[in-house]
Amino acid sequence: MMLMRLMVAYTLFEYDFDFAPGEDGTAIVRDSVNNIVIKPGKLYLCFKRRSG
């Protein structure tokens, strides 16, 4: 679990991210399935390494 926290923190610190071309983020809510545990829809992102 600690490794996952480190990986997420590193990714948020080192990269800028935005929706992929043609994506607006609505599919993650629109396509989610709620059984006992919610299964979110697909979310496509683009990551760019921060400079400076």
Short mmCIF file of C-alpha atoms in Angstrom, two decimals:
data_model
loop_
_atom_site.label_atom_id
_atom_site.label_comp_id
_atom_site.label_asym_id
_atom_site.label_seq_id
_atom_site.Cartn_x
_atom_site.Cartn_y
_atom_site.Cartn_z
CA MET A 1 0.00 0.00 0.00
CA MET A 2 2.87 2.37 0.77
CA LEU A 3 4.32 1.80 -2.70
CA MET A 4 1.00 2.75 -4.29
CA ARG A 5 0.88 5.97 -2.25
CA LEU A 6 4.41 6.81 -3.34
CA MET A 7 3.60 6.14 -6.99
CA VAL A 8 0.48 8.34 -6.93
CA ALA A 9 2.31 11.16 -5.14
CA TYR A 10 5.21 11.00 -7.61
CA THR A 11 2.85 11.04 -10.59
CA LEU A 12 0.91 14.05 -9.28
CA PHE A 13 4.12 15.91 -8.44
CA GLU A 14 6.05 15.19 -11.66
CA TYR A 15 3.33 15.31 -14.35
CA ASP A 16 0.62 17.61 -15.64
CA PHE A 17 -2.39 15.74 -16.90
CA ASP A 18 -5.45 16.61 -18.93
CA PHE A 19 -8.26 14.82 -20.73
CA ALA A 20 -7.30 13.06 -23.95
CA PRO A 21 -8.35 14.73 -27.21
CA GLY A 22 -12.10 14.33 -27.69
CA GLU A 23 -12.65 13.37 -24.04
CA ASP A 24 -14.61 15.57 -21.63
CA GLY A 25 -14.74 13.34 -18.56
CA THR A 26 -18.47 12.63 -18.62
CA ALA A 27 -18.06 8.93 -19.51
CA ILE A 28 -16.66 8.08 -16.08
CA VAL A 29 -20.02 9.02 -14.52
CA ARG A 30 -22.33 8.18 -17.43
CA ASP A 31 -20.95 4.64 -17.95
CA SER A 32 -20.50 3.73 -14.28
CA VAL A 33 -22.24 0.61 -12.99
CA ASN A 34 -23.43 0.51 -9.39
CA ASN A 35 -23.79 -3.02 -8.05
CA ILE A 36 -22.42 -3.53 -4.56
CA VAL A 37 -19.19 -1.76 -5.45
CA ILE A 38 -19.29 1.00 -8.06
CA LYS A 39 -17.39 0.30 -11.27
CA PRO A 40 -16.55 3.63 -12.94
CA GLY A 41 -16.59 4.13 -16.70
CA LYS A 42 -13.46 4.66 -18.78
CA LEU A 43 -11.36 7.78 -18.36
CA TYR A 44 -8.68 8.64 -20.91
CA LEU A 45 -5.94 11.06 -19.84
CA CYS A 46 -2.77 12.50 -21.34
CA PHE A 47 0.29 12.98 -19.13
CA LYS A 48 3.05 15.51 -19.82
CA ARG A 49 6.20 15.69 -17.76
CA ARG A 50 6.55 19.03 -15.99
CA SER A 51 9.49 21.16 -17.03
CA GLY A 52 11.43 23.46 -14.82
#
